[in-house]
CSV table of C-alpha atoms and ligand atoms in Angstrom, one decimal:
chain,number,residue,atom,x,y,z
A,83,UNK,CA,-21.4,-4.5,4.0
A,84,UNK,CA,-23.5,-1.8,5.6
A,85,UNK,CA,-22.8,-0.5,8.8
A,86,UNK,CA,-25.8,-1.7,10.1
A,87,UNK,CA,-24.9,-5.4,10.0
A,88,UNK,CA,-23.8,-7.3,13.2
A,89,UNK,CA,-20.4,-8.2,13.6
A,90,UNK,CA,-19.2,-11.3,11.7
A,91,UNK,CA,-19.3,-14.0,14.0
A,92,UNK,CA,-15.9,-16.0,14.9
A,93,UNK,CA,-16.1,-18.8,11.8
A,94,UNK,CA,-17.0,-16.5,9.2
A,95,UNK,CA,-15.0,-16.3,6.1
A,96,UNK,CA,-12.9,-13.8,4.7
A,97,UNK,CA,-12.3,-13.4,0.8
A,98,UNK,CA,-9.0,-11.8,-0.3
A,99,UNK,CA,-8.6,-10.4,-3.5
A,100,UNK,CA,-4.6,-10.9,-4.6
A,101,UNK,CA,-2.4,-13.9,-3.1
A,102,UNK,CA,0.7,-11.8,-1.7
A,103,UNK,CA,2.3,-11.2,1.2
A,104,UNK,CA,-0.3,-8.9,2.5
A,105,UNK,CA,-2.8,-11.4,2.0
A,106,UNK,CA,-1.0,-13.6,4.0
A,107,UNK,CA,0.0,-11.5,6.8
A,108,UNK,CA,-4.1,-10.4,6.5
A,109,UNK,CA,-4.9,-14.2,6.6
A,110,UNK,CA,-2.8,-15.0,9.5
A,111,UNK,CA,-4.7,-12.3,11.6
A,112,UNK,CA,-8.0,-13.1,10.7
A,113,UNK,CA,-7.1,-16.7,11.7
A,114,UNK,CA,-6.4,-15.3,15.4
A,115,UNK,CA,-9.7,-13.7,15.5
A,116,UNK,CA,-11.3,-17.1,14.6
A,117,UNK,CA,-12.0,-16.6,10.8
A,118,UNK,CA,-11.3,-18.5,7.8
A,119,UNK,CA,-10.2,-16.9,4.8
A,120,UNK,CA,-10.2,-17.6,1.0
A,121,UNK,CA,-8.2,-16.1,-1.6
A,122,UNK,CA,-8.5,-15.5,-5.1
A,123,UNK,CA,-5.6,-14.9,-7.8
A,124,UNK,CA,-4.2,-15.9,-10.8
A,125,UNK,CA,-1.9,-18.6,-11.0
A,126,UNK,CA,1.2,-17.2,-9.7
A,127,UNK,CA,3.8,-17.7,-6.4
A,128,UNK,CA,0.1,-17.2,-4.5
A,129,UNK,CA,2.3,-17.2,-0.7
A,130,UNK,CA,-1.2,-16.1,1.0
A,131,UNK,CA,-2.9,-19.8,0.0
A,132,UNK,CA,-0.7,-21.2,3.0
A,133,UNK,CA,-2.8,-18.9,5.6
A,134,UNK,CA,-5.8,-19.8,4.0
A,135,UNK,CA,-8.5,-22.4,4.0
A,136,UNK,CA,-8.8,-22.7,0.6
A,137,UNK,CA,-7.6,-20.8,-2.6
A,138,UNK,CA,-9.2,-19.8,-6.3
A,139,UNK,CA,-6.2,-19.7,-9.2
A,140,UNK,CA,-8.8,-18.5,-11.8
A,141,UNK,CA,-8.1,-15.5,-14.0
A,142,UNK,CA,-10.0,-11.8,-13.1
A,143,UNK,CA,-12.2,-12.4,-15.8
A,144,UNK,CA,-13.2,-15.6,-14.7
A,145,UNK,CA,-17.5,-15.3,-14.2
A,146,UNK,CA,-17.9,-18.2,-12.8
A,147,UNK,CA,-14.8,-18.6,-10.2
A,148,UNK,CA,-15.3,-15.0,-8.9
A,149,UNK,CA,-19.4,-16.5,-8.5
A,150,UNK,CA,-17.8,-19.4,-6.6
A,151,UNK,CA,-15.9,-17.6,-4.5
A,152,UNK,CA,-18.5,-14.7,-3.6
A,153,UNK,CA,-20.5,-17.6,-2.8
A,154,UNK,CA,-18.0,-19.4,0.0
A,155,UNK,CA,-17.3,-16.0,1.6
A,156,UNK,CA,-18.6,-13.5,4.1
A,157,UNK,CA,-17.2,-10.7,3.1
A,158,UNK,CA,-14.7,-9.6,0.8
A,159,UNK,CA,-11.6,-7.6,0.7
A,160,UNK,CA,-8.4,-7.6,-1.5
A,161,UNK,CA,-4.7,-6.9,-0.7
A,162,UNK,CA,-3.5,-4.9,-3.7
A,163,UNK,CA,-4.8,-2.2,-5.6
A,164,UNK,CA,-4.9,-3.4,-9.0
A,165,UNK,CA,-6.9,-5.8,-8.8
A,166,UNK,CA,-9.3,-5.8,-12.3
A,167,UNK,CA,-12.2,-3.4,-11.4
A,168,UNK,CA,-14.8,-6.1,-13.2
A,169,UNK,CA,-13.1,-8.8,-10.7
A,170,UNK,CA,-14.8,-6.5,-7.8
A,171,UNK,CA,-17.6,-5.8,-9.9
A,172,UNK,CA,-18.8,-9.1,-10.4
A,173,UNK,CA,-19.0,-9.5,-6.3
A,174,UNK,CA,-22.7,-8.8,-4.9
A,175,UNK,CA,-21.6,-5.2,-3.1
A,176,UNK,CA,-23.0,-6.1,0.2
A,177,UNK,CA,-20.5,-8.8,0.2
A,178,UNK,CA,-17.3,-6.2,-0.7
A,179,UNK,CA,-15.5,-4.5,2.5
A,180,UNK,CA,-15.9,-1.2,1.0
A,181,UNK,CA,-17.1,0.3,-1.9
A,182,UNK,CA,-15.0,-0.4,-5.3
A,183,UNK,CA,-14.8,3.7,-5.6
A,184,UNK,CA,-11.5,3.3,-3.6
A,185,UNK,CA,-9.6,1.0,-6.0
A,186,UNK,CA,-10.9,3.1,-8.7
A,187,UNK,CA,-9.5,6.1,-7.4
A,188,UNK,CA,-6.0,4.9,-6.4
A,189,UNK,CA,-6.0,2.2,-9.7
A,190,UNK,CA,-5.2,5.7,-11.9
A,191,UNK,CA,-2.5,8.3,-10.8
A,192,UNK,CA,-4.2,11.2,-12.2
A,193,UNK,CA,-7.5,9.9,-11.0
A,194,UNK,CA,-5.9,10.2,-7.4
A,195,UNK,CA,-4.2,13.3,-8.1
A,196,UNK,CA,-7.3,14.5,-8.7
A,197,UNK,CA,-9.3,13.6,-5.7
A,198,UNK,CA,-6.4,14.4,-3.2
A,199,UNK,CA,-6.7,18.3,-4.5
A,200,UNK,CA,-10.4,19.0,-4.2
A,201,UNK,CA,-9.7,17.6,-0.7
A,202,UNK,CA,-6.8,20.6,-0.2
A,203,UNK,CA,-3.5,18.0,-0.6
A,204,UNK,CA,-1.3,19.4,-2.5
A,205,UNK,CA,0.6,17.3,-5.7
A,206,UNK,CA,3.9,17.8,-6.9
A,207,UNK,CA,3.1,19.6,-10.5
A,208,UNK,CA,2.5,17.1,-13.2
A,209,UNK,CA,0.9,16.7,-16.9
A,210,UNK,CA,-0.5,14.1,-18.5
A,211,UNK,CA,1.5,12.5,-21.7
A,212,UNK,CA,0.0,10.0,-24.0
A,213,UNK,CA,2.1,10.6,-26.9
A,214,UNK,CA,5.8,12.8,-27.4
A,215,UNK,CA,4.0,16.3,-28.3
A,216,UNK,CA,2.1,15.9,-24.4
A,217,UNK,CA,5.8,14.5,-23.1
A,218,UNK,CA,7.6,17.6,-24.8
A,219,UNK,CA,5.0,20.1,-23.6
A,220,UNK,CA,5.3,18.7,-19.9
A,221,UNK,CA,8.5,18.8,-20.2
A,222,UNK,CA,8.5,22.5,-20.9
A,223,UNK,CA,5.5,23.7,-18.6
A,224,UNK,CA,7.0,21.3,-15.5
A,225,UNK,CA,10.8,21.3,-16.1
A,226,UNK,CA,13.1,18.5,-15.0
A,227,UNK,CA,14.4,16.5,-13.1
A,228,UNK,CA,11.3,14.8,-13.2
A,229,UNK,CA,9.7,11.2,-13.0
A,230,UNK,CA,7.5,10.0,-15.9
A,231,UNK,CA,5.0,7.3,-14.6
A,232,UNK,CA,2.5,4.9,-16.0
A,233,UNK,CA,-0.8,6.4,-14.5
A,234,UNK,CA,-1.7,2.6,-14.1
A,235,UNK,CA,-0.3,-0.6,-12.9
A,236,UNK,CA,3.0,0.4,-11.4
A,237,UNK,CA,4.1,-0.3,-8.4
A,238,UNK,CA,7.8,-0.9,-6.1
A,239,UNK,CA,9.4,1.3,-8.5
A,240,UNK,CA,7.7,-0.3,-12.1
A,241,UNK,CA,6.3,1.6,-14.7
A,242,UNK,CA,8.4,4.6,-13.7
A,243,UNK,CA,11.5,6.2,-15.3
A,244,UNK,CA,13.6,9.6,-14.2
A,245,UNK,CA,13.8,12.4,-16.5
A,246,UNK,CA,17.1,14.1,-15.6
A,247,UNK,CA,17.3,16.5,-18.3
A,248,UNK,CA,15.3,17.7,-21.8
A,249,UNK,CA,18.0,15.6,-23.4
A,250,UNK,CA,16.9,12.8,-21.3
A,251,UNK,CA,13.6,12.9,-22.4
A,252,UNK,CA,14.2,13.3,-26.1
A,253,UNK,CA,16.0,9.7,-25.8
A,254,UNK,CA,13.5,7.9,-23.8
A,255,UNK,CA,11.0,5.8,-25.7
A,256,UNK,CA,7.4,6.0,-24.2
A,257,UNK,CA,5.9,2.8,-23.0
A,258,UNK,CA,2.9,3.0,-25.1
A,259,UNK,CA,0.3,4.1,-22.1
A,260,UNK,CA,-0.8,6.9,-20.8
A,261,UNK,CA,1.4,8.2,-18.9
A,262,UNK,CA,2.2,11.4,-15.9
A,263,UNK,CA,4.8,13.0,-15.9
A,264,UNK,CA,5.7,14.6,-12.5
A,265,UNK,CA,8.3,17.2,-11.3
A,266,UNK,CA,11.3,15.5,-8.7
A,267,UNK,CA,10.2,16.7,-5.2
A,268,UNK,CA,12.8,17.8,-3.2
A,269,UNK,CA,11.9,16.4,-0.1
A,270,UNK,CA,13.6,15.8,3.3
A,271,UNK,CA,12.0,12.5,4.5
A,272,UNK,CA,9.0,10.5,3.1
A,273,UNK,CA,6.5,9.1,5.1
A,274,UNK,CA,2.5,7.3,4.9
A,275,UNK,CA,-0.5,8.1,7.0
A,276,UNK,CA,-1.9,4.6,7.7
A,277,UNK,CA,-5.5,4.5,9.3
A,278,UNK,CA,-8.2,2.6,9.7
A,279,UNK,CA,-11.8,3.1,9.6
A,280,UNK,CA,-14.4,1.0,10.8
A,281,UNK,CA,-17.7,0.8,9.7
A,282,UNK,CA,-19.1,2.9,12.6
A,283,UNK,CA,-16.9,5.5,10.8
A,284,UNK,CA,-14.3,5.9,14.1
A,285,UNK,CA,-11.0,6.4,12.4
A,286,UNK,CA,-7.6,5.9,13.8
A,287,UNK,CA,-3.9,6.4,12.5
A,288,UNK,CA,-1.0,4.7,13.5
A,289,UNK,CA,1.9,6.5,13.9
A,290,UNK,CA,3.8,7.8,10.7
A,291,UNK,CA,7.3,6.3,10.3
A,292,UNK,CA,10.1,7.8,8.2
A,293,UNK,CA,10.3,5.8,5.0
A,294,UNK,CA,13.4,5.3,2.6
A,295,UNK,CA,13.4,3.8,-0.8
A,296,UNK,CA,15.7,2.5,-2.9
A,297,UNK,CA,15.5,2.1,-6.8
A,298,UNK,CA,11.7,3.2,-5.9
A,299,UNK,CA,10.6,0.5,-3.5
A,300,UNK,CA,10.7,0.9,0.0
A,301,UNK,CA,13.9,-0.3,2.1
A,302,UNK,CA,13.1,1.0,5.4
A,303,UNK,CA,11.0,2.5,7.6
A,304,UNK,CA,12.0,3.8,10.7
A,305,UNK,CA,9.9,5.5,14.0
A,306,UNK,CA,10.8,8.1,15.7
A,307,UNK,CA,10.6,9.8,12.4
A,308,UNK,CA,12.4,12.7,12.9
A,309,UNK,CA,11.3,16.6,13.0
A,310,UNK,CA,10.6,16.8,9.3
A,311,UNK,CA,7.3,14.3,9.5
A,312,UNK,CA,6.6,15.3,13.2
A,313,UNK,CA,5.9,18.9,12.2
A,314,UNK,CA,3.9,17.6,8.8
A,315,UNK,CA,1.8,14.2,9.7
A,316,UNK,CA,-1.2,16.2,11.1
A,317,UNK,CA,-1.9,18.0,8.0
A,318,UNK,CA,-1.4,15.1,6.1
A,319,UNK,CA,-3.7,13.3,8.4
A,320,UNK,CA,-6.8,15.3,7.7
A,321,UNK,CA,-6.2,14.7,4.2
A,322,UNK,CA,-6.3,11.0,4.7
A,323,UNK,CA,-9.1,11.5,7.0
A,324,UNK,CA,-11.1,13.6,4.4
A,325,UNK,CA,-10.4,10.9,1.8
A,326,UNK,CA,-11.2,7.9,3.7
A,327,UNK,CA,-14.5,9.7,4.6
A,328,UNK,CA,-15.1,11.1,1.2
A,329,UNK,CA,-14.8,7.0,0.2
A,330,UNK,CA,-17.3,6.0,2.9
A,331,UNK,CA,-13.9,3.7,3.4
A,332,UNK,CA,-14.2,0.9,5.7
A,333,UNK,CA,-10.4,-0.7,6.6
A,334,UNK,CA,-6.8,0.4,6.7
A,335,UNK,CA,-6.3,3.1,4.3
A,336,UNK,CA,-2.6,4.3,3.4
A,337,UNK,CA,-1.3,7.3,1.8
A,338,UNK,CA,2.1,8.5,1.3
A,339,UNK,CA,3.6,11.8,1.5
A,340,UNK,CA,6.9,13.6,1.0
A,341,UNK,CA,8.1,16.0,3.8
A,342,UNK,CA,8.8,19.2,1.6
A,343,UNK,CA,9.7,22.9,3.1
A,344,UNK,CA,6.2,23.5,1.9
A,345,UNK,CA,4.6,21.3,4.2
A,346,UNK,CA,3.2,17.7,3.2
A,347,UNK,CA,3.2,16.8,-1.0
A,348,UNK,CA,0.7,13.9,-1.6
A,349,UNK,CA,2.6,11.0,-3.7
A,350,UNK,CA,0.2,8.3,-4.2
A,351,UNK,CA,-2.9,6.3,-2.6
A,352,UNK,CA,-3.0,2.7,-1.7
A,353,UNK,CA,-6.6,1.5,-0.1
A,354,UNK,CA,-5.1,-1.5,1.8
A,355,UNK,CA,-2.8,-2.3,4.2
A,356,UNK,CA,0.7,-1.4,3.4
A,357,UNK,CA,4.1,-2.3,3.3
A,358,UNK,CA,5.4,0.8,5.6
A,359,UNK,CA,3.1,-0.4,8.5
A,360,UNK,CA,4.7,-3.9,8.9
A,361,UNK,CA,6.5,-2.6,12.0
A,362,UNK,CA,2.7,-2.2,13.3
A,363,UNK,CA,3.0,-6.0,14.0
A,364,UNK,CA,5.6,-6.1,16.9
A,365,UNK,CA,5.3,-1.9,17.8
A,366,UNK,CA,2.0,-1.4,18.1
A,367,UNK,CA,-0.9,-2.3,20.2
A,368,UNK,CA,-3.1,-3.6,17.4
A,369,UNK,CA,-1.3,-4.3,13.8
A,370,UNK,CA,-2.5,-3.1,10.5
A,371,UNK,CA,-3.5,-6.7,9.3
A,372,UNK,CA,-5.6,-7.3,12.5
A,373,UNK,CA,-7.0,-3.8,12.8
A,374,UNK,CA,-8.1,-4.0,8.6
A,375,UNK,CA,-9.6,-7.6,9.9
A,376,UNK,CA,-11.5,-6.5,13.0
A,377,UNK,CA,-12.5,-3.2,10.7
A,378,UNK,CA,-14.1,-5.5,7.9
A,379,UNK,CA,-15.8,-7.7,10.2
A,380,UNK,CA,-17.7,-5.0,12.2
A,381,UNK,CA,-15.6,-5.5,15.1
A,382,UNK,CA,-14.5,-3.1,17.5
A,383,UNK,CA,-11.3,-1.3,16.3
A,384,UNK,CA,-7.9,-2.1,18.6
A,385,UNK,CA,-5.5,1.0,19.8
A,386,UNK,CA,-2.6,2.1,17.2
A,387,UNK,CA,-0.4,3.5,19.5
A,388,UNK,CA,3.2,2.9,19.2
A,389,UNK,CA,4.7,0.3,22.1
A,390,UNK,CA,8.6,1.0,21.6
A,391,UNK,CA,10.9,4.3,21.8
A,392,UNK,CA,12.4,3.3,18.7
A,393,UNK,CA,11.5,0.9,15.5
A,394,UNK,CA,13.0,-0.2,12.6
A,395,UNK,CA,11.4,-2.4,9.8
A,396,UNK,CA,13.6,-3.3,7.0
A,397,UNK,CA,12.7,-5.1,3.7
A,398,UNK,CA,14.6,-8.4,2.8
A,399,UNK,CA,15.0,-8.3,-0.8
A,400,UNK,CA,16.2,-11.2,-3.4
A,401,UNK,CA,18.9,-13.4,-2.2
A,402,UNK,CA,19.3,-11.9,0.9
A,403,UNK,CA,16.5,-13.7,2.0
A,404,UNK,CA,18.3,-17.2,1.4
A,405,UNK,CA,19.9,-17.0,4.5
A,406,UNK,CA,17.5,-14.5,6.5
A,407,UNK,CA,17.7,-16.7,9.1
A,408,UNK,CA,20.9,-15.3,10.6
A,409,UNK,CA,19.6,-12.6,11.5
A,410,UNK,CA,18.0,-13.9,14.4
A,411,UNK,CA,21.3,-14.2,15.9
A,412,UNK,CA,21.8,-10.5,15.4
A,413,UNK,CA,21.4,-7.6,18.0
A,414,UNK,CA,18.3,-5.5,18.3
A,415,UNK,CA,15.8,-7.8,19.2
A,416,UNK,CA,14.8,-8.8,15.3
A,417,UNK,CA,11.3,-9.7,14.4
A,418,UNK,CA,11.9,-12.2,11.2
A,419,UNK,CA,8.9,-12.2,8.7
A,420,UNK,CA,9.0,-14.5,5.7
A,421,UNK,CA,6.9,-14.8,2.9
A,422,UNK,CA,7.5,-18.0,1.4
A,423,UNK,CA,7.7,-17.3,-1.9
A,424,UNK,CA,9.4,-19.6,-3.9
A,425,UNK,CA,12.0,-17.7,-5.8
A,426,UNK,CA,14.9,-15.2,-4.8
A,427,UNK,CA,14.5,-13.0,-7.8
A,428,UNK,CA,16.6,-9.7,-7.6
A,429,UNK,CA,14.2,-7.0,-6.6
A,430,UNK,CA,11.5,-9.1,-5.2
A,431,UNK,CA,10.4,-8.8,-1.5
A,432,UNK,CA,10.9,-11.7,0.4
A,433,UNK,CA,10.7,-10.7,3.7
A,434,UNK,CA,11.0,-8.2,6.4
A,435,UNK,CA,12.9,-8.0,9.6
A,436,UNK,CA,11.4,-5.6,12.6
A,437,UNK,CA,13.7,-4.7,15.7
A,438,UNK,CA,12.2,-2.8,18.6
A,439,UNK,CA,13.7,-0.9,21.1
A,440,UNK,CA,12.8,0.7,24.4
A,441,UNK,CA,16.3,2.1,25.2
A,442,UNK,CA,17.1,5.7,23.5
A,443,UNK,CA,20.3,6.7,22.3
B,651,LIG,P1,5.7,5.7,-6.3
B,651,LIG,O1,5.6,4.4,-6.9
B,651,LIG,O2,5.0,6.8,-7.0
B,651,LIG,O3,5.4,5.7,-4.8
B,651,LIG,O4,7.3,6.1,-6.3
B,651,LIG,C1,8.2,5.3,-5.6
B,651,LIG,C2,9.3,6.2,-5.0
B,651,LIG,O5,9.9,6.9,-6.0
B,651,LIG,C3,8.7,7.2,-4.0
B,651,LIG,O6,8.5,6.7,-2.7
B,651,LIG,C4,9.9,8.2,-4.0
B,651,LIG,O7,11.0,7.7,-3.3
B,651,LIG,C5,10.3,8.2,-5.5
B,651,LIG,N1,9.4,9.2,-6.2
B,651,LIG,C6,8.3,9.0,-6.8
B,651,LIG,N2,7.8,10.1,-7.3
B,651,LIG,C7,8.6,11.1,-6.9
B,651,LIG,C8,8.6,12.6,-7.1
B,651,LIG,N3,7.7,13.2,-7.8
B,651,LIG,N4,9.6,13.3,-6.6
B,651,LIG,C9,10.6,12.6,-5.9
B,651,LIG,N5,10.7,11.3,-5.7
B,651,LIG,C10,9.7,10.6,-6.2
C-alpha cells in the first residue's frame, strides 16, 4: 500500500494472516468501520473465522490458496509474527499493510537484538548458542541466572528455559535450534510501548501499562503503571518510534521493555497488535484493533489516550474460562472478552476480563 493511495472505502476487504484471537478482535473492528475481512490459516481452532466473511484453512506454502486469497482482498495484514516469510512473500506488495521487513526482523531474536541497538536500545547481554561449546562459552562470558531462548518461533513462554546455575546448564539438553542465550534482568516492572503509525507517517502511543507474567506469558496488565515505567516509557518510546520509522511501518507496532535501574532494557518486538493493549478496548479513546484497522486502510488515526484513572486487564487462562461468565457478577465494572476457542487446554488463553475505574484509592 503506498501512502499515496486513497483511503479504502467502507466495503473493502481485509486479509488476515493467522486465525487467533487477535485476528478476531482485529475482524470485529474492521467490521464497525464497514469492512469485510478474510483470514487465512492452517487448519487449526481458527476463532477469528467467526468475525470474518469468509476463511482460507490452506497450509503457508500453499501457492495457490495464498493467490486466492490475495485476489478476494484489499489489503493485507496478519495477526502474529510468525507467520512463514514465503506466505507474505507470495502476496503482490502493494496489497501487504507494510513491508514484510517487520516480520523479518521480530521473526529472529538476534535479528531484533540487533536492529534495536543500532537504534540506541539497549539488550540485556546475550550470545548466540547453536551447539554446547557456544552454550558453555555464553555461559562463561554472560553468567547466570539466565534464560536460553529459541531465536525463532517462541512465544507465551515456549521455546524458552531458565538457566539458574552452570550446573543447570550442563544438564539441560539443547532443542536442536539455534538458540540465545540471555542474562536474567533484574527488573522492577515490565511494560510495552504500543503505537501506531499510519501511512501519513503520524505516530501515536497508547499509554504503557505495567505488565506481569507468569510462567512467561502475560497475566496482567495494569495502568497507572507505577513510577518505575512513568520515569522510563519516553525513552523507550523513541526507540519504538525510531524502529517503526526505520520499518517505514504502517499499523500498531508493540515492543516490550523491562524497567531496570539502568533505564529501559529492550526484550522483544512484536509488529502487530498485542496482547498487553487489550485494556485499549474499554480504556481508551480508540482501541488497538480499530486504530491498526483505520491505520491499514488509510484512514485517519483515532486518539490513544487513556479514559479511566485506573485499569486492569487480566488473562483468562485454561479452565478458568469454563465458567468466565461469573465474573460479570463481580465488582469492578468487568469487561468479559471471549475467544471461542474450542478447548480449555491448561496454558492456553481463552479470554480476558478488563475492569475500569474512575475512582482512586
Ligand atoms: P519473552 O517471550 O522473551 O517475552 O519472555 C517472556 C517473559 O519471560 C518476559 O516477559 C519476562 O517476564 C521473562 N523474561 C524473558 N527474558 C527475560 C530476561 N532476559 N530477564 C528476565 N526475565 C525475562
Amino acid at each position: 500500500m503506498s501512502s499515496s493511495s486513497a483511503p479504502l472505502p467502507p466495503g473493502s476487504t481485509i486479509g488476515i494472516f493467522g486465525g487467533g484471537q487477535l485476528g478476531r478482535m482485529l475482524a470485529m473492528a474492521a467490521m464497525q468501520l464497514g469492512y469485510r475481512c478474510i483470514g487465512y490459516a492452517p487448519e487449526g481452532d481458527n476463532v477469528a473465522a467467526e468475525a470474518c466473511v469468509d476463511f482460507f484453512e490452506n497450509g503457508w506454502h500453499d501457492k495457490a490458496a495464498l493467490a486466492a486469497f490475495a485476489g478476494k482482498c484489499d489489503v493485507i495484514t496478519w495477526e502474529f509474527e510468525n507467520v512463514p516469510l514465503e506466505a507474505v512473500e507470495a502476496i503482490p506488495a502493494q496489497l501487504l499493510a507494510t513491508d514484510a521487513a517487520a516480520l523479518r526482523t521480530a521473526q529472529d531474536r538476534l535479528a531484533e537484538k540487533r536492529f534495536v541497538t543500532d537504534l540506541g536500545a539497549i539488550c540485556a547481554d546475550h550470545a548466540r548458542v547453536e551447539n554446547d561449546d557456544d552454550f558453555a562459552r555464553a555461559i562463561e562470558r554472560i553468567g547466570t541466572p539466565g534464560i536460553l531462548k529459541t531465536t525463532r518461533d517462541g512465544y507465551d513462554g515456549k521455546g524458552q528455559w531458565r538457566v539458574g546455575s552452570a550446573q543447570d546448564a550442563r544438564g539441560l539438553r539443547l532443542p536442536g535450534r539455534p538458540c540465545v542465550f540471555e542474562r536474567q534482568v533484574e527488573f522492577e516492572a515490565e511494560f510495552s510501548v504500543i503505537l501506531v503509525r499510519g501511512r501519513d507517517g503520524a505516530i501515536a502511543f497508547w499509554d504503557s501499562a505495567a505488565n506481569s507474567h507468569e510462567g512467561g506469558m502475560l497475566a496482567r496488565s495494569v495502568l497507572p503503571a507505577g513510577s518505575a515505567v512513568e520515569s522510563q516509557f519516553e525513552q523507550a518510546r523513541d526507540i519504538a518510534r525510531q524502529a517503526a520509522e526505520a520499518l517505514g511501518y504502517v499499523g500498531v507496532l508493540t515492543l516490550e521493555f523491562f524497567a531496570t535501574q539502568d533505564g529501559p532494557v529492550f526484550n522483544e518486538m512484536a509488529p502487530r497488535v498485542h496482547n498487553s493493549g487489550h485494556w485499549s478496548i474499554e480504556g481508551a479513546a480508540t482501541s488497538q484493533f480499530e486504530n491498526h484497522i483505520r491505520a491499514i486502510c488509510g484512514l485517519p488515526l483515532g486518539g490513544t489516550q487513556t479514559r479511566f484513572a485506573e485499569i486492569e486487564l487480566r488473562n483468562i487462562v485454561g479452565e478458568d474460562a469454563l465458567d468466565a461468565h461469573r465474573i460479570l457478577g463481580e465488582g469492578g465494572e468487568p469487561h468479559l472478552h471471549l475467544y471461542g476457542k474450542s478447548e480449555a487446554r491448561e496454558g492456553r488463553k481463552m479470554g480476558h476480563v478488563t475492569r475500569v475505574s474512575n475512582r482512586r484509592a
